PDB file of C-alpha atoms in Angstrom:
ATOM      1  CA  MET I 271       9.291   0.436 -14.484  1.00 58.00           C
ATOM      2  CA  HIS I 272      11.967   0.747 -11.681  1.00 55.00           C
ATOM      3  CA  CYS I 273      13.418   3.988 -11.328  1.00 60.00           C
ATOM      4  CA  GLU I 274      16.834   2.784  -9.468  1.00 56.00           C
ATOM      5  CA  GLY I 275      19.357   5.533  -9.463  1.00 56.00           C
ATOM      6  CA  VAL I 276      16.981   7.777 -11.504  1.00 65.00           C
ATOM      7  CA  GLU I 277      17.007  11.467 -10.276  1.00 67.00           C
ATOM      8  CA  ASP I 278      13.289  13.695  -9.356  1.00 66.00           C
ATOM      9  CA  ALA I 279      13.957  15.393 -12.460  1.00 70.00           C
ATOM     10  CA  ALA I 280      12.967  12.781 -14.924  1.00 75.00           C
ATOM     11  CA  PHE I 281      10.201  11.373 -13.428  1.00 78.00           C
ATOM     12  CA  GLU I 282       8.798  14.405 -15.216  1.00 82.00           C
ATOM     13  CA  ARG I 283       8.655  12.658 -18.058  1.00 82.00           C
ATOM     14  CA  LEU I 284       6.665  10.025 -17.104  1.00 81.00           C
ATOM     15  CA  PRO I 285       2.633  11.741 -17.792  1.00 81.00           C
ATOM     16  CA  ALA I 286       4.161  10.657 -21.596  1.00 84.00           C
ATOM     17  CA  LEU I 287       3.966   7.239 -20.989  1.00 85.00           C
ATOM     18  CA  PRO I 288      -0.204   7.234 -20.873  1.00 82.00           C
ATOM     19  CA  ARG I 289      -0.585   3.757 -20.127  1.00 90.00           C
ATOM     20  CA  LEU I 290       2.321   3.309 -17.267  1.00 91.00           C
ATOM     21  CA  ARG I 291       0.268   1.585 -14.423  1.00 93.00           C
ATOM     22  CA  TRP I 292       3.551  -0.053 -12.353  1.00 93.00           C
ATOM     23  CA  VAL I 293       6.508   2.153 -11.031  1.00 91.00           C
ATOM     24  CA  GLY I 294       9.190   1.082  -8.322  1.00 89.00           C
ATOM     25  CA  LEU I 295      10.793   4.480  -6.700  1.00 88.00           C
ATOM     26  CA  SER I 296      11.742   2.083  -4.116  1.00 86.00           C
ATOM     27  CA  GLY I 297      15.424   2.825  -3.167  1.00 82.00           C
ATOM     28  CA  THR I 298      15.597   5.846  -5.352  1.00 83.00           C
ATOM     29  CA  SER I 299      16.229   9.377  -4.644  1.00 83.00           C
ATOM     30  CA  ALA I 300      12.268   9.975  -5.502  1.00 85.00           C
ATOM     31  CA  GLY I 301      11.074  13.141  -3.212  1.00 87.00           C
ATOM     32  CA  LEU I 302       8.255  15.257  -3.549  1.00 90.00           C
ATOM     33  CA  ARG I 303       8.671  16.388  -6.860  1.00 88.00           C
ATOM     34  CA  ALA I 304       8.321  12.307  -8.743  1.00 88.00           C
ATOM     35  CA  LEU I 305       5.284  12.142  -6.355  1.00 91.00           C
ATOM     36  CA  ASP I 306       3.624  15.655  -7.798  1.00 91.00           C
ATOM     37  CA  TRP I 307       4.547  13.782 -11.497  1.00 89.00           C
ATOM     38  CA  MET I 308       3.501  10.633  -9.998  1.00 89.00           C
ATOM     39  CA  ALA I 309      -0.084  11.846  -9.744  1.00 91.00           C
ATOM     40  CA  LYS I 310      -0.029  13.139 -13.202  1.00 90.00           C
ATOM     41  CA  CYS I 311      -0.027   9.418 -14.538  1.00 90.00           C
ATOM     42  CA  PRO I 312      -3.348   8.918 -15.576  1.00 88.00           C
ATOM     43  CA  GLU I 313      -3.170   4.996 -15.328  1.00 92.00           C
ATOM     44  CA  LEU I 314      -1.201   4.274 -12.432  1.00 94.00           C
ATOM     45  CA  ASN I 315      -2.089   1.519 -10.170  1.00 95.00           C
ATOM     46  CA  PHE I 316       1.045   0.405  -8.585  1.00 96.00           C
ATOM     47  CA  LEU I 317       3.908   2.850  -6.945  1.00 95.00           C
ATOM     48  CA  SER I 318       6.568   1.374  -4.596  1.00 94.00           C
ATOM     49  CA  ILE I 319       8.036   4.370  -2.508  1.00 92.00           C
ATOM     50  CA  ASP I 320       9.522   1.797   0.381  1.00 90.00           C
ATOM     51  CA  SER I 321      13.045   2.861   1.139  1.00 87.00           C
ATOM     52  CA  THR I 322      12.873   7.180  -0.151  1.00 89.00           C
ATOM     53  CA  THR I 323      12.885  10.187   1.391  1.00 90.00           C
ATOM     54  CA  VAL I 324       9.046  10.007   1.000  1.00 93.00           C
ATOM     55  CA  ASN I 325       6.328   9.407   4.304  1.00 93.00           C
ATOM     56  CA  THR I 326       2.906   8.982   3.859  1.00 95.00           C
ATOM     57  CA  SER I 327       1.729  12.317   4.808  1.00 95.00           C
ATOM     58  CA  ASP I 328       3.082  13.226   1.582  1.00 96.00           C
ATOM     59  CA  LEU I 329       1.155  11.069  -0.248  1.00 96.00           C
ATOM     60  CA  GLY I 330      -2.323  12.982  -0.530  1.00 94.00           C
ATOM     61  CA  ARG I 331      -0.242  14.504  -3.514  1.00 94.00           C
ATOM     62  CA  LEU I 332      -1.815  11.436  -4.861  1.00 95.00           C
ATOM     63  CA  SER I 333      -5.186  12.137  -3.816  1.00 94.00           C
ATOM     64  CA  ARG I 334      -6.245  12.464  -7.416  1.00 90.00           C
ATOM     65  CA  SER I 335      -4.655   9.279  -8.898  1.00 91.00           C
ATOM     66  CA  LYS I 336      -8.004   7.143 -10.057  1.00 91.00           C
ATOM     67  CA  TYR I 337      -6.249   3.642 -10.029  1.00 94.00           C
ATOM     68  CA  LEU I 338      -3.884   3.712  -7.472  1.00 96.00           C
ATOM     69  CA  ASP I 339      -4.298   1.192  -5.873  1.00 96.00           C
ATOM     70  CA  THR I 340      -1.536  -0.683  -4.659  1.00 97.00           C
ATOM     71  CA  LEU I 341       0.959   0.693  -2.329  1.00 96.00           C
ATOM     72  CA  LYS I 342       4.250  -0.508  -1.242  1.00 95.00           C
ATOM     73  CA  LEU I 343       6.737   1.565   2.080  1.00 93.00           C
ATOM     74  CA  SER I 344       8.749   0.951   4.399  1.00 91.00           C
ATOM     75  CA  GLY I 345       7.322   0.504   8.021  1.00 89.00           C
ATOM     76  CA  THR I 346       9.416   3.044   9.244  1.00 89.00           C
ATOM     77  CA  GLN I 347       8.210   5.454   6.912  1.00 91.00           C
ATOM     78  CA  ILE I 348       4.186   5.488   7.799  1.00 92.00           C
ATOM     79  CA  ASP I 349       4.539   9.244  10.239  1.00 93.00           C
ATOM     80  CA  ASP I 350       0.767  10.153  10.259  1.00 94.00           C
ATOM     81  CA  GLU I 351      -0.917   7.052  11.598  1.00 92.00           C
ATOM     82  CA  TRP I 352      -2.136   6.331   8.308  1.00 94.00           C
ATOM     83  CA  ALA I 353      -4.476   8.981   8.263  1.00 93.00           C
ATOM     84  CA  PHE I 354      -3.073   9.396   4.104  1.00 94.00           C
ATOM     85  CA  LEU I 355      -5.825   6.724   3.519  1.00 95.00           C
ATOM     86  CA  GLN I 356      -8.234   8.835   3.864  1.00 94.00           C
ATOM     87  CA  SER I 357      -7.270  10.949   1.069  1.00 94.00           C
ATOM     88  CA  LEU I 358      -6.640   7.283  -1.096  1.00 95.00           C
ATOM     89  CA  PRO I 359     -10.024   5.927  -0.747  1.00 92.00           C
ATOM     90  CA  MET I 360      -9.293   4.179  -4.148  1.00 93.00           C
ATOM     91  CA  LEU I 361      -6.218   2.280  -2.382  1.00 95.00           C
ATOM     92  CA  ARG I 362      -7.519  -1.272  -1.705  1.00 96.00           C
ATOM     93  CA  ASP I 363      -4.069  -2.708  -0.528  1.00 97.00           C
ATOM     94  CA  VAL I 364      -0.882  -1.732   1.251  1.00 96.00           C
ATOM     95  CA  VAL I 365       2.265  -3.777   1.802  1.00 94.00           C
ATOM     96  CA  VAL I 366       4.820  -2.695   4.536  1.00 93.00           C
ATOM     97  CA  TRP I 367       8.205  -3.330   4.133  1.00 89.00           C
ATOM     98  CA  GLY I 368      10.699  -4.261   7.143  1.00 84.00           C
ATOM     99  CA  LYS I 369      11.152  -6.434  10.259  1.00 77.00           C
ATOM    100  CA  THR I 370       9.512  -3.006  12.864  1.00 75.00           C
ATOM    101  CA  LEU I 371       5.677  -3.406  13.620  1.00 75.00           C
ATOM    102  CA  PRO I 372       4.585  -0.717  11.378  1.00 81.00           C
ATOM    103  CA  PRO I 373       2.611   2.116  14.387  1.00 81.00           C
ATOM    104  CA  SER I 374      -1.519   2.121  15.262  1.00 88.00           C
ATOM    105  CA  LEU I 375      -2.221  -0.582  13.546  1.00 88.00           C
ATOM    106  CA  GLU I 376      -5.636  -0.602  15.021  1.00 89.00           C
ATOM    107  CA  ARG I 377      -5.942   2.623  13.327  1.00 90.00           C
ATOM    108  CA  LEU I 378      -6.406   0.790  10.030  1.00 89.00           C
ATOM    109  CA  ALA I 379     -10.084  -0.700  11.180  1.00 87.00           C
ATOM    110  CA  GLU I 380     -10.879   3.681  10.137  1.00 90.00           C
ATOM    111  CA  TYR I 381     -11.046   2.411   6.746  1.00 92.00           C
ATOM    112  CA  PRO I 382     -12.985  -0.119   5.330  1.00 91.00           C
ATOM    113  CA  GLN I 383     -11.326   0.110   1.375  1.00 93.00           C
ATOM    114  CA  LEU I 384      -8.480  -1.833   2.448  1.00 95.00           C
ATOM    115  CA  GLN I 385      -9.239  -5.565   1.291  1.00 95.00           C
ATOM    116  CA  THR I 386      -4.787  -6.353   2.369  1.00 95.00           C
ATOM    117  CA  LEU I 387      -2.261  -6.092   3.904  1.00 94.00           C
ATOM    118  CA  GLU I 388       0.792  -7.335   3.726  1.00 93.00           C
ATOM    119  CA  LEU I 389       3.315  -6.852   6.285  1.00 92.00           C
ATOM    120  CA  GLU I 390       6.283  -8.424   5.112  1.00 89.00           C
ATOM    121  CA  SER I 391       8.881  -9.137   7.260  1.00 81.00           C
ATOM    122  CA  LEU I 392       6.620 -10.116  10.437  1.00 84.00           C
ATOM    123  CA  GLN I 393       5.488 -13.306  11.078  1.00 85.00           C
ATOM    124  CA  GLU I 394       3.282 -12.321  14.000  1.00 86.00           C
ATOM    125  CA  LEU I 395       0.668  -9.325  15.372  1.00 88.00           C
ATOM    126  CA  ASP I 396      -1.258  -8.866  18.555  1.00 88.00           C
ATOM    127  CA  PRO I 397      -4.328 -11.117  19.180  1.00 92.00           C
ATOM    128  CA  GLU I 398      -6.090  -7.402  20.941  1.00 92.00           C
ATOM    129  CA  THR I 399      -4.248  -5.752  17.584  1.00 90.00           C
ATOM    130  CA  LEU I 400      -5.748  -7.911  15.306  1.00 92.00           C
ATOM    131  CA  ASN I 401      -8.881  -8.353  16.721  1.00 92.00           C
ATOM    132  CA  THR I 402      -9.516  -4.204  16.664  1.00 91.00           C
ATOM    133  CA  ILE I 403      -8.706  -4.117  12.625  1.00 91.00           C
ATOM    134  CA  LYS I 404     -11.279  -7.336  12.054  1.00 91.00           C
ATOM    135  CA  GLN I 405     -14.764  -5.976  14.209  1.00 91.00           C
ATOM    136  CA  SER I 406     -14.332  -3.281  11.581  1.00 90.00           C
ATOM    137  CA  ASN I 407     -13.236  -4.480   8.539  1.00 91.00           C
ATOM    138  CA  PRO I 408     -14.085  -7.915   9.076  1.00 91.00           C
ATOM    139  CA  SER I 409     -13.417  -8.977   5.570  1.00 91.00           C
ATOM    140  CA  LEU I 410      -9.739  -7.012   5.639  1.00 93.00           C
ATOM    141  CA  ARG I 411      -6.846  -9.843   4.280  1.00 94.00           C
ATOM    142  CA  ILE I 412      -4.288  -9.434   6.629  1.00 94.00           C
ATOM    143  CA  LEU I 413      -0.303 -11.268   5.432  1.00 93.00           C
ATOM    144  CA  LEU I 414       2.405 -12.050   7.159  1.00 93.00           C
ATOM    145  CA  GLY I 415       5.845 -13.561   6.576  1.00 90.00           C
ATOM    146  CA  GLY I 416       6.583 -12.969   2.570  1.00 76.00           C
ATOM    147  CA  PHE I 417       9.721 -14.672   0.267  1.00 75.00           C
ATOM    148  CA  GLY I 418       7.019 -17.643  -0.073  1.00 75.00           C
ATOM    149  CA  ALA I 419       6.036 -18.254   3.330  1.00 84.00           C
ATOM    150  CA  TRP I 420       2.640 -15.794   3.901  1.00 88.00           C
ATOM    151  CA  SER I 421       0.307 -16.896   6.480  1.00 92.00           C
ATOM    152  CA  VAL I 422      -3.346 -14.980   7.158  1.00 93.00           C
ATOM    153  CA  ALA I 423      -3.387 -13.820  10.532  1.00 91.00           C
ATOM    154  CA  GLY I 424      -6.688 -14.686  11.974  1.00 89.00           C
ATOM    155  CA  ASP I 425      -9.894 -15.812   9.714  1.00 89.00           C
ATOM    156  CA  ASP I 426      -8.968 -15.651   6.208  1.00 89.00           C
ATOM    157  CA  PRO I 427     -12.323 -13.776   4.138  1.00 88.00           C
ATOM    158  CA  MET I 428     -11.177 -15.851   1.330  1.00 88.00           C
ATOM    159  CA  VAL I 429     -11.923 -19.130   2.170  1.00 88.00           C
ATOM    160  CA  PRO I 430     -15.332 -18.631   2.500  1.00 86.00           C
ATOM    161  CA  LEU I 431     -15.620 -17.361  -0.906  1.00 84.00           C
ATOM    162  CA  ILE I 432     -13.384 -19.779  -2.199  1.00 86.00           C
ATOM    163  CA  THR I 433     -15.793 -22.304  -0.873  1.00 87.00           C
ATOM    164  CA  ARG I 434     -18.438 -20.875  -2.426  1.00 87.00           C
ATOM    165  CA  LEU I 435     -16.746 -20.727  -5.956  1.00 87.00           C
ATOM    166  CA  ALA I 436     -16.267 -24.297  -5.165  1.00 89.00           C
ATOM    167  CA  GLU I 437     -19.601 -25.451  -4.710  1.00 88.00           C
ATOM    168  CA  ARG I 438     -20.667 -24.527  -7.801  1.00 79.00           C
TER     169      ARG I 438
END
């Protein structure tokens, strides 16, 4: 469900949709009230908040969301040095939109539950930062680029898995 032009108050109806799994709030006026309603959607697994007034320090409101495993946001919304990941241990995939490198990427090393980090619009990553992250979470797949031109930063943790499958 893409919610362009929807105001905060309208989100109170969403928990009545028990099978709602995908919500795109991008570019809406969604704020904290919308997050409170999102937290009541029992099967929500994808949430896009890029270009909203919501910051990552607000995401603790979603800590009871059992199935939220993918989050899309703008790099400028990261205002807590990735600490929001601590309150969302079920989050596996984070998509960061924007041409500005998100702050404190090396802090991602503290969150081994992450499986994929997509840095849309970025073409390269500092080797030292990449090394720090990969040492603590070697299975984290970091994708750079977007719009059909993705590249993997560093070693792709999917290659050994695909190789093993192909050998069967």
